[in-house]
XYZ file of C-alpha atoms in Angstrom:
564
model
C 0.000 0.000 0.000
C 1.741 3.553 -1.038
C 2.829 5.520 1.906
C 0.168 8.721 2.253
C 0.696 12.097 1.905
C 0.922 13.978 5.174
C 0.731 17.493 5.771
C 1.684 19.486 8.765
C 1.874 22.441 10.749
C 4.454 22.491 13.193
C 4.145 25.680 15.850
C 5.677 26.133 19.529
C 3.870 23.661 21.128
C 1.137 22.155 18.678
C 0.957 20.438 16.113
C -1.216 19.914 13.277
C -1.534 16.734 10.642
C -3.834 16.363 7.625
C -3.683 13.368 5.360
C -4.234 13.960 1.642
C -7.067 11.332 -0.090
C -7.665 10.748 -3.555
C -11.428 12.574 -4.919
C -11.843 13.834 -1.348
C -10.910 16.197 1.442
C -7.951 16.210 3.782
C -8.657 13.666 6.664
C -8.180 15.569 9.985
C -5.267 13.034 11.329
C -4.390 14.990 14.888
C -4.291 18.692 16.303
C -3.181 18.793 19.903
C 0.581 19.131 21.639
C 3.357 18.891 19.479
C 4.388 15.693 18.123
C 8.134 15.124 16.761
C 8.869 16.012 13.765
C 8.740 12.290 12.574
C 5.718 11.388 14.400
C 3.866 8.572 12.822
C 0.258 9.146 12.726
C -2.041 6.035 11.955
C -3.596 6.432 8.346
C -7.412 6.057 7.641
C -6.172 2.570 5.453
C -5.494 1.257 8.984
C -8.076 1.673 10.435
C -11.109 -1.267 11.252
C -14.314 -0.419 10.491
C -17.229 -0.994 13.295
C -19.799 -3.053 12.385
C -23.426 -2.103 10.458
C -21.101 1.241 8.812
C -20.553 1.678 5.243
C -18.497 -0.168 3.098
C -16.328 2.468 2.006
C -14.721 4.108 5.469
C -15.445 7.955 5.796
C -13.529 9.432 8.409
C -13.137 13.190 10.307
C -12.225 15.503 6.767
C -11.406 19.430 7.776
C -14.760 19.681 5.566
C -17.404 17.147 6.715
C -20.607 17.015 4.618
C -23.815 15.924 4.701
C -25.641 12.625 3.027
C -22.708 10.974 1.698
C -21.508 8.751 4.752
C -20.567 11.315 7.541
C -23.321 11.458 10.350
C -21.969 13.651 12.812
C -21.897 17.481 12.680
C -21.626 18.850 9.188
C -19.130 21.820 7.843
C -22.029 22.932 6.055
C -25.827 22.746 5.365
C -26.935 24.332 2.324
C -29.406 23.433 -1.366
C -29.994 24.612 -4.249
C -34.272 25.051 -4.295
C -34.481 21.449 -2.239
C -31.575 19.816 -4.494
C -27.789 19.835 -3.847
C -28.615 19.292 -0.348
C -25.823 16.314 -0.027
C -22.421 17.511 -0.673
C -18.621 15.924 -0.749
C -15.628 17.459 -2.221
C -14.667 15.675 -5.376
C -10.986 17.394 -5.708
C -8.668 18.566 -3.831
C -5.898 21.314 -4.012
C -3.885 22.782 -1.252
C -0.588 25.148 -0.907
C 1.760 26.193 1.653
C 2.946 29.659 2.065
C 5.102 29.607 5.093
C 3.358 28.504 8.244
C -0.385 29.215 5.988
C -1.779 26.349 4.542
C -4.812 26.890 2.109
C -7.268 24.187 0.750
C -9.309 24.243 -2.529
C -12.071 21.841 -2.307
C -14.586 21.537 -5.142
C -17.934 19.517 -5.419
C -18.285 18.908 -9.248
C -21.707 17.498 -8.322
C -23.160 20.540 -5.936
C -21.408 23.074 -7.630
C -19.143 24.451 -4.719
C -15.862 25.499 -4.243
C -14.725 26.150 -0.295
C -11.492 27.321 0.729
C -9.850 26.566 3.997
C -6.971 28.575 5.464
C -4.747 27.101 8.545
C -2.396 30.248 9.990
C -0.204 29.103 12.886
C 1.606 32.089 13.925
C 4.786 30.963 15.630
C 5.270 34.081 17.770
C 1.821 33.357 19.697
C 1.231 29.926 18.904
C -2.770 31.041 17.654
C -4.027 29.111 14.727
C -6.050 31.835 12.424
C -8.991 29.592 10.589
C -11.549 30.586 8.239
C -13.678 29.376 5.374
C -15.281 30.867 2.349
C -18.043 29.270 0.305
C -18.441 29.929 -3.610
C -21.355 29.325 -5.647
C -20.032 27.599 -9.117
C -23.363 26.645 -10.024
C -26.273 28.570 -12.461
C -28.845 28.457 -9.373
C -28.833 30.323 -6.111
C -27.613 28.180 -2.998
C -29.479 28.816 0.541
C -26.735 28.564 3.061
C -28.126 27.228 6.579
C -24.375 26.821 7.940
C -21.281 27.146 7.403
C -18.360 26.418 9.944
C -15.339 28.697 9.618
C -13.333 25.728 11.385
C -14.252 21.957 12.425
C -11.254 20.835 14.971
C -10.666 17.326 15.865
C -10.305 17.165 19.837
C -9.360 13.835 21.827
C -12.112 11.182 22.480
C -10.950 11.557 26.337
C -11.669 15.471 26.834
C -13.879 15.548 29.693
C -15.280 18.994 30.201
C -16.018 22.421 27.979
C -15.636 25.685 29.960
C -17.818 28.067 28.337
C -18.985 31.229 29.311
C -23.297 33.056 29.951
C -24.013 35.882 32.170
C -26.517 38.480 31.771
C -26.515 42.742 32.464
C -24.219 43.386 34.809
C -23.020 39.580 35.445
C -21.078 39.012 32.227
C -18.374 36.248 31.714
C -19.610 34.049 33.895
C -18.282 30.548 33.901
C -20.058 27.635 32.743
C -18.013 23.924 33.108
C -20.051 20.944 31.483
C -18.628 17.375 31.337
C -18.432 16.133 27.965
C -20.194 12.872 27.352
C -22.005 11.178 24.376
C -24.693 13.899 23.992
C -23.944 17.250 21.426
C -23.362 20.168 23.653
C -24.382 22.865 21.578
C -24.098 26.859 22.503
C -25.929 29.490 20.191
C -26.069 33.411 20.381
C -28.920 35.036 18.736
C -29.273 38.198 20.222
C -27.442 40.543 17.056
C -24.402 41.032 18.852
C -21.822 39.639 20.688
C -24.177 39.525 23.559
C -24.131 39.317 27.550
C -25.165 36.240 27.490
C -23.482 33.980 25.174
C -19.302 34.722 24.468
C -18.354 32.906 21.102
C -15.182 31.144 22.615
C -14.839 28.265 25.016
C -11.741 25.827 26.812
C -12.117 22.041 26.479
C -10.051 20.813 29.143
C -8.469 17.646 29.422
C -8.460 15.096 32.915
C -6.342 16.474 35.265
C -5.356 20.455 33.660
C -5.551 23.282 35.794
C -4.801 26.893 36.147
C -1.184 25.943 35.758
C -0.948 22.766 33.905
C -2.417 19.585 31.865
C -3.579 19.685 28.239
C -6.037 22.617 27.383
C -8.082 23.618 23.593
C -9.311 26.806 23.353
C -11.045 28.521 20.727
C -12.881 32.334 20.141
C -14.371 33.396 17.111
C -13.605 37.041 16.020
C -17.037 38.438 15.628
C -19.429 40.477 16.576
C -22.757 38.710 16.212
C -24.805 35.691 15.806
C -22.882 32.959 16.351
C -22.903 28.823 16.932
C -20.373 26.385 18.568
C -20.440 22.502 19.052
C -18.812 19.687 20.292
C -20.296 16.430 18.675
C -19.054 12.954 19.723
C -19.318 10.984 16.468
C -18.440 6.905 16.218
C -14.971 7.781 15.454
C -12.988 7.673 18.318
C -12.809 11.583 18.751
C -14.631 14.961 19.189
C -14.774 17.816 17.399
C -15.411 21.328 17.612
C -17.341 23.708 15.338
C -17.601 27.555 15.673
C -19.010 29.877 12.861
C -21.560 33.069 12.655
C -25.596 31.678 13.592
C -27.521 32.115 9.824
C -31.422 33.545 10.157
C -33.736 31.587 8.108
C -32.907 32.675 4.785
C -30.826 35.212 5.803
C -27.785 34.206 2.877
C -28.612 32.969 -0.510
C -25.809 32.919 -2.518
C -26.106 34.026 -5.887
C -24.081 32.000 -9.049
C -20.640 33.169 -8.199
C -20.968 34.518 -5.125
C -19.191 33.536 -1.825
C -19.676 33.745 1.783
C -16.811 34.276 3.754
C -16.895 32.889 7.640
C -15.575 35.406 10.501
C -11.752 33.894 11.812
C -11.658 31.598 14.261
C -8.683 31.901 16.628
C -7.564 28.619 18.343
C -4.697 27.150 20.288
C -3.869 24.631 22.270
C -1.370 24.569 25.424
C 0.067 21.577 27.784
C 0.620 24.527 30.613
C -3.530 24.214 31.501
C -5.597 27.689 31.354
C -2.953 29.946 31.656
C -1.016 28.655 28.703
C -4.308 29.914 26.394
C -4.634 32.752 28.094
C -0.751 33.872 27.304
C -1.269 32.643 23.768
C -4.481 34.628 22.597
C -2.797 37.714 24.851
C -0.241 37.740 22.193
C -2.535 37.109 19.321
C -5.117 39.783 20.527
C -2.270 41.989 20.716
C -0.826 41.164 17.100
C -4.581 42.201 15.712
C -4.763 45.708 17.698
C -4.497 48.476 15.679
C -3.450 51.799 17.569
C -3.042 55.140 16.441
C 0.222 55.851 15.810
C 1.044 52.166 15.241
C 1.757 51.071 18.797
C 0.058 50.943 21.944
C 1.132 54.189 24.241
C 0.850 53.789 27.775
C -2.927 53.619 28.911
C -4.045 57.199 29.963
C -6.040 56.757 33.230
C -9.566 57.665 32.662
C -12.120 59.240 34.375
C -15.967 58.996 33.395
C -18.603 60.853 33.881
C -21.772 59.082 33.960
C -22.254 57.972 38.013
C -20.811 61.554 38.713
C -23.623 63.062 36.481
C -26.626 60.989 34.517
C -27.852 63.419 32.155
C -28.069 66.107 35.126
C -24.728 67.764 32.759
C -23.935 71.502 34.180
C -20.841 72.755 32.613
C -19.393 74.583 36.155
C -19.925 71.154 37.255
C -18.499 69.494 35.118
C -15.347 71.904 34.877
C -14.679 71.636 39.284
C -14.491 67.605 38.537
C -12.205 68.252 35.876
C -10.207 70.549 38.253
C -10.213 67.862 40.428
C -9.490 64.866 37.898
C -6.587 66.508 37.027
C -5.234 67.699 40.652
C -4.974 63.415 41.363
C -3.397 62.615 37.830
C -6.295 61.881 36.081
C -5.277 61.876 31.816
C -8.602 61.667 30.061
C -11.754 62.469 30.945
C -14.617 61.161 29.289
C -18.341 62.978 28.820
C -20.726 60.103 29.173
C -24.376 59.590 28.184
C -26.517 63.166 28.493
C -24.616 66.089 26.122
C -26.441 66.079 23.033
C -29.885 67.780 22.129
C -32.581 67.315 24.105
C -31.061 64.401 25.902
C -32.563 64.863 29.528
C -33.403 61.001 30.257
C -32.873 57.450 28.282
C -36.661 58.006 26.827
C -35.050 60.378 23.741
C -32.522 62.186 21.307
C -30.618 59.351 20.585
C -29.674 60.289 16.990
C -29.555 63.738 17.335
C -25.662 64.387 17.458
C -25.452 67.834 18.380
C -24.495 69.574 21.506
C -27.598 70.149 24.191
C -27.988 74.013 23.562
C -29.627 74.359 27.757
C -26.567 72.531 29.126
C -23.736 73.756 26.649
C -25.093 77.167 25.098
C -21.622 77.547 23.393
C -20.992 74.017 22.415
C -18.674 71.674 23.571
C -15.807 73.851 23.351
C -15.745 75.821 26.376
C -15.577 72.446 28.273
C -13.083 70.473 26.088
C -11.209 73.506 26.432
C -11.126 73.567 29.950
C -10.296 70.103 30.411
C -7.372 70.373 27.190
C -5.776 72.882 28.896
C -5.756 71.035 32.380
C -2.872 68.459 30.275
C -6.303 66.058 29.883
C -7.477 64.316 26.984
C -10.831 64.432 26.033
C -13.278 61.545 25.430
C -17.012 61.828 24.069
C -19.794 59.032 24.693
C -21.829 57.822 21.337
C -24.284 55.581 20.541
C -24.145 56.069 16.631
C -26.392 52.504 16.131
C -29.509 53.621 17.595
C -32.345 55.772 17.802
C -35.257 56.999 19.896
C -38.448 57.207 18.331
C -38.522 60.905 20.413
C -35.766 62.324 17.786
C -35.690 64.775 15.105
C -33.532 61.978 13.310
C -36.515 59.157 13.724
C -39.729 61.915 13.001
C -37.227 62.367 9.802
C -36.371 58.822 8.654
C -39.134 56.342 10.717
C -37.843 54.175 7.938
C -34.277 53.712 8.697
C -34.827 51.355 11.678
C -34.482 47.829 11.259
C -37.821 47.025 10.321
C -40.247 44.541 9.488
C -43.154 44.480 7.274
C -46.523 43.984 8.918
C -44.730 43.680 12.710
C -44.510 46.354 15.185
C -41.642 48.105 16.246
C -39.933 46.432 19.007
C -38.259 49.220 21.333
C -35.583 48.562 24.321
C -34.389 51.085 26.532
C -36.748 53.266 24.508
C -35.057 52.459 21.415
C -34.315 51.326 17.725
C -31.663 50.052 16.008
C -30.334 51.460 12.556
C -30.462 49.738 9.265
C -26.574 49.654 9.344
C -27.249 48.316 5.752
C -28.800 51.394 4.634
C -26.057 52.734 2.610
C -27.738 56.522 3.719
C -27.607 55.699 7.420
C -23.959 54.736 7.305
C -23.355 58.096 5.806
C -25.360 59.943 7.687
C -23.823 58.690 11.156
C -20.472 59.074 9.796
C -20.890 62.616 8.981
C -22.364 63.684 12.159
C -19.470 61.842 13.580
C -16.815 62.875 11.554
C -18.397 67.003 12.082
C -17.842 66.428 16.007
C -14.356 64.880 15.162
C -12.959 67.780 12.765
C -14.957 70.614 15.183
C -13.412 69.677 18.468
C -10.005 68.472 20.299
C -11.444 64.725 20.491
C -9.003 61.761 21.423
C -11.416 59.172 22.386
C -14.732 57.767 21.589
C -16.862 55.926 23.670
C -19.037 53.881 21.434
C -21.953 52.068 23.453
C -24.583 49.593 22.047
C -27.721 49.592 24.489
C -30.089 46.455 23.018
C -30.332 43.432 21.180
C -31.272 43.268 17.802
C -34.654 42.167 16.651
C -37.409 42.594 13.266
C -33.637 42.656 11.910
C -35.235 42.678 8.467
C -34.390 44.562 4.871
C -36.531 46.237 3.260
C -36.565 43.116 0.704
C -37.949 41.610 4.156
C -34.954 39.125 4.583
C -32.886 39.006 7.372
C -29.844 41.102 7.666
C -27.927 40.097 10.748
C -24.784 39.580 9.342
C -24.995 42.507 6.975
C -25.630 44.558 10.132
C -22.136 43.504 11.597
C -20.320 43.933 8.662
C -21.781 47.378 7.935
C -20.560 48.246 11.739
C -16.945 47.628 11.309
C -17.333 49.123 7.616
C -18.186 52.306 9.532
C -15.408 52.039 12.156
C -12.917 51.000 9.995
C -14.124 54.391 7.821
C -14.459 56.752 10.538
C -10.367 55.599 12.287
C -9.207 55.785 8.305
C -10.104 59.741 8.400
C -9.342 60.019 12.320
C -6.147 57.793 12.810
C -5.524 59.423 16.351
C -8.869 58.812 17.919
C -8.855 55.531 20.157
C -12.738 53.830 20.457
C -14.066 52.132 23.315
C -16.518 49.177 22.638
C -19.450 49.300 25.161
C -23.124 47.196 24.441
C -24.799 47.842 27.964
C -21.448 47.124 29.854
C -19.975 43.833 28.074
C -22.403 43.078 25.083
C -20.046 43.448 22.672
C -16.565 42.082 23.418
C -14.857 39.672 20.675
C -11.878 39.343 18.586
C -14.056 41.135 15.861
C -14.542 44.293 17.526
C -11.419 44.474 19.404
C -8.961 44.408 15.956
C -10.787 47.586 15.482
C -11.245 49.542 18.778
C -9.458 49.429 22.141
C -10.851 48.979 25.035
C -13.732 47.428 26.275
C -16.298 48.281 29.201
C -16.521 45.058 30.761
C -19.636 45.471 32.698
C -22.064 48.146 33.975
C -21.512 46.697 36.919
C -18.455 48.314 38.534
C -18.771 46.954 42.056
C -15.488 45.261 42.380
C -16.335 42.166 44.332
C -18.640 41.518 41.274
C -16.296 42.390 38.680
C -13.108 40.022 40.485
C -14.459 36.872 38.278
C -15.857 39.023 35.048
C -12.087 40.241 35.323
C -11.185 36.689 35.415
C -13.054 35.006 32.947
C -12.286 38.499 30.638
C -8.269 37.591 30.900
C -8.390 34.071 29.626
C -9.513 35.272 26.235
C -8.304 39.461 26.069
C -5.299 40.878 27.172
C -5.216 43.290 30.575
C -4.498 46.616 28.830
C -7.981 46.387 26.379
C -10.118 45.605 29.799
C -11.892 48.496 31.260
C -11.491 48.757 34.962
C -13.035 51.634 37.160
C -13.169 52.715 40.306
C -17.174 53.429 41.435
C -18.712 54.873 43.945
C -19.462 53.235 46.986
C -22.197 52.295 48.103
C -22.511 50.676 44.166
C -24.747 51.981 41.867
C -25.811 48.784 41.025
C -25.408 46.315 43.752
C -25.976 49.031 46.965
C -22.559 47.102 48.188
C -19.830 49.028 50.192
C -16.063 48.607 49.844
C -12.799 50.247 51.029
C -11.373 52.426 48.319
C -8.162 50.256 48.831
C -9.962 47.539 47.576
C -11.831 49.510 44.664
C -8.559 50.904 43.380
C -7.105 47.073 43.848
C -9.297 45.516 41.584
C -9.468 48.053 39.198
C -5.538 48.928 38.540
C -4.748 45.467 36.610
C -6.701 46.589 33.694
C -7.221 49.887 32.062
C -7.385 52.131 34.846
């Protein structure tokens, strides 16, 4: 029998092996702790067959299908009008550029074509995975699902550490055992969401904080999303992550192609604290700063439990006085300075200054606080509006809408067709006015609901559109203001992913800034993001939202290992 052809990735301390088939794709041969570099690794020839299976053996490919042979979870689910629903690749191509290895795999039969890219960066020892799906056919293709990764995990793992919460409790851990059953986690909130984090650990018997075998994957992206861990008759596990699909929601058009958010994965033999140092460097490789490198963090000071709405300008320049008497190096106007903006029932939309609170503008008080040696930071919430707005009475129709259902509000509010090529523009030019009119250094960009009626006006659903549209805007507004640094806030931690954090900054971890609550948000945070990017504030005390009371010793304490 001719010796098979082996692929592999060799980084730090992983390894990964593929074994090439004739008419098929890549069999998924091992991904764990590195092997040497003439490990043997058992070939799907060798293997026995169980009984009542196929005749022909199909084993674990990096792109498992459905209704040809492989019953566990699939790579993808898609048809073409009710046919093409059964897909397997029927060539193969791959090349190597480096530590990159890409796959071409092509279904003569369904008309696809995915491609499968394997980045191992050696300096953090992160795997970078995505797929993209092309339709070759003459017909459109419904896509149900598409993994950007499926990862092979050992047959032995016994638990997954993933992570739920809610408001104010975010990152809060979650450790399963893994048995026969699927475990299955799903986000379908819009955004990242409090309640669902796209990345998990699987740990293996015996790891810890500080040692043992530990996988540990995030996807980088900022809404909808799906993970499993299936347990198919093969002797293994494996791992799926990729963006949740709406009903409907992508229909591929002949030649068109779907591209999967990166997955970000890695696997250490130093327990929970080995991932946590790997995606620290990788999170830190996909940060892009003005300037081109990270400057020491400024220490912040916020205004929104000092103030509410309740903004008086000889108020607000005494707490600047005093911010900058205790070494305070940017201060940040919350929620409450634009027009009409009195309570959380109205004006979001309307991004001008409050004419009551700030007859002359905002430049009398950026002024003040410039000339204190301060940096000054300005709350948005460019996604949403209030029905009570000039900007809604104007354009009811630029909500996410749709047809024939009612108008679903939270916190007294909609959320913009991000789609709407006119929205976009509009928010980026009352944006970009604020940015060219004043001395601005820092945005605060919150995100205060969930998504739903996230319809077109074709009446399909547009959550992924949505996201992309987001970080279209971002990525336009930083392009014409390279020095201003963003904060991503969704209600406290809503929004908090790979995705967003390659283009902002810094994240507001929770609402909740009572530090005995925030000790194992900080926690859970840290094994995915690195310390610098993690929001950390001292509150007042008792806490706004618990009523607790602690020392300001132990405030400060908790709240100096992040962004201060």
């Amino acid at each position: 029998m001719p010796r098979p052809e082996i692929i592999t990735l060799q980084g730090r301390n992983q390894s990964l092996v593929w074994e090439v088939v004739d008419g098929g794709a890549p069999l998924w041969r091992y991904w764990g702790p590195r092997l040497g570099d003439r490990a043997e690794v058992p070939a799907h020839g060798k293997r026995t067959s169980p009984s009542f299976s196929l005749d022909e053996d199909v084993p674990l490919s990096i792109f498992p299908t459905f209704g040809v042979g492989w019953y566990g979870q699939t790579a993808l689910l898609a048809h073409r009008a009710g046919t093409d629903f059964a897909q397997s690749v029927t060539r193969c191509a791959w090349e190597r550029d480096g530590q990159t290895i890409r796959f071409i795999l092509t279904d003569d039969v369904a008309h696809i074509e995915a491609r499968l890219s394997f980045a191992l960066d050696p300096a953090s020892d992160v795997l970078t995975l995505s797929t993209s799906l092309t339709n070759t056919g003459d017909a459109p293709l419904e896509v149900h699902w598409l993994a950007a990764a499926t990862l092979p995990l050992p047959a032995d793992a016994a638990s997954v550490l993933s992570y739920s919460g809610r408001h104010s409790a975010e990152f809060q851990e979650q450790v399963e055992p893994l048995g026969s059953s699927l475990w299955r986690r799903e986000n379908r909130y819009g955004i990242t969401s409090h309640a669902d984090f796209p990345g998990a650990l699987v740990l293996m018997p015996g790891s810890t904080d500080h040692g043992g075998t530990v996988y540990g994957a995030q996807l980088a992206w900022s809404g909808n999303s799906a993970q499993t861990i299936d347990t198919p008759d093969e002797g293994l596990r494996l791992w799926q992550l990729g963006a949740w699909l709406a009903p409907g929601e992508i229909i591929l058009a002949p030649g068109e192609t779907l591209e999967t958010p990166q997955l970000l994965a890695t696997c250490s033999t130093t327990g929970r604290d080995g991932i946590a140092r790997n995606f620290h460097a990788s999170i830190r490789t996909r940060a892009t700063w003005p300037g081109g490198k990270m400057r020491p963090r400024p220490v912040i000071l916020n205004t929104w439990e000092g103030f509410y709405f309740n903004h008086d300008l000889s108020a607000l320049k005494e707490l600047a006085d005093a911010a900058a008497a205790v070494g305070i190096e940017r201060f940040v106007l919350d929620d409450g300075w634009f027009s009409g903006r009195d309570d959380d029932t109205k004006a979001l939309g309307d991004w001008w200054p409050d004419h009551q609170k700030f007859r002359d503008g905002l430049g009398p008080l950026i002024d003040h606080v410039t000339s204190k040696g301060m940096e000054f930071g300005l709350w948005v919430e460019p996604e949403m509006v209030n029905p009570d707005s000039d900007l809604f009475r104007a354009h009811p129709d630029w909500a996410l809408r749709i047809a024939g259902r009612p108008l679903l509000t939270a916190r007294n509010q909609l959320v913009l067709d991000m789609t709407n090529r006119e929205v976009s523009d509009h928010i980026f030019a009352s944006l970009d006015a604020l940015l060219r009119a004043h001395q601005i250094a820092y945005l605060k960009w919150d995100h205060n609901r969930y998504l739903t009626t996230a319809g077109r006006p074709d009446g399909r659903a547009c959550y992924q559109a949505q996201v992309h549209a987001v970080y279209a805007l971002i990525d336009r507004l930083r392009a014409e203001h390279s020095q201003v640094e963003i904060e991503s806030c969704a209600g406290g931690g809503g929004r908090i992913d790979a995705g967003i954090l390659s283009r902002t900054h810094r994240v507001w971890v929770s609402d909740n800034i009572d530090p005995l609550s925030r000790l194992p948000m900080h926690d859970s945070y840290l094994q995915f993001f690195p310390p610098e990017m993690m929001g950390a504030h001292v509150g007042a005390t008792p806490s706004h939202c618990t009523g607790s009371s602690q020392h300001i010793d132990f405030r400060a304490a908790v709240a100096l290992p992040g962004h201060f």
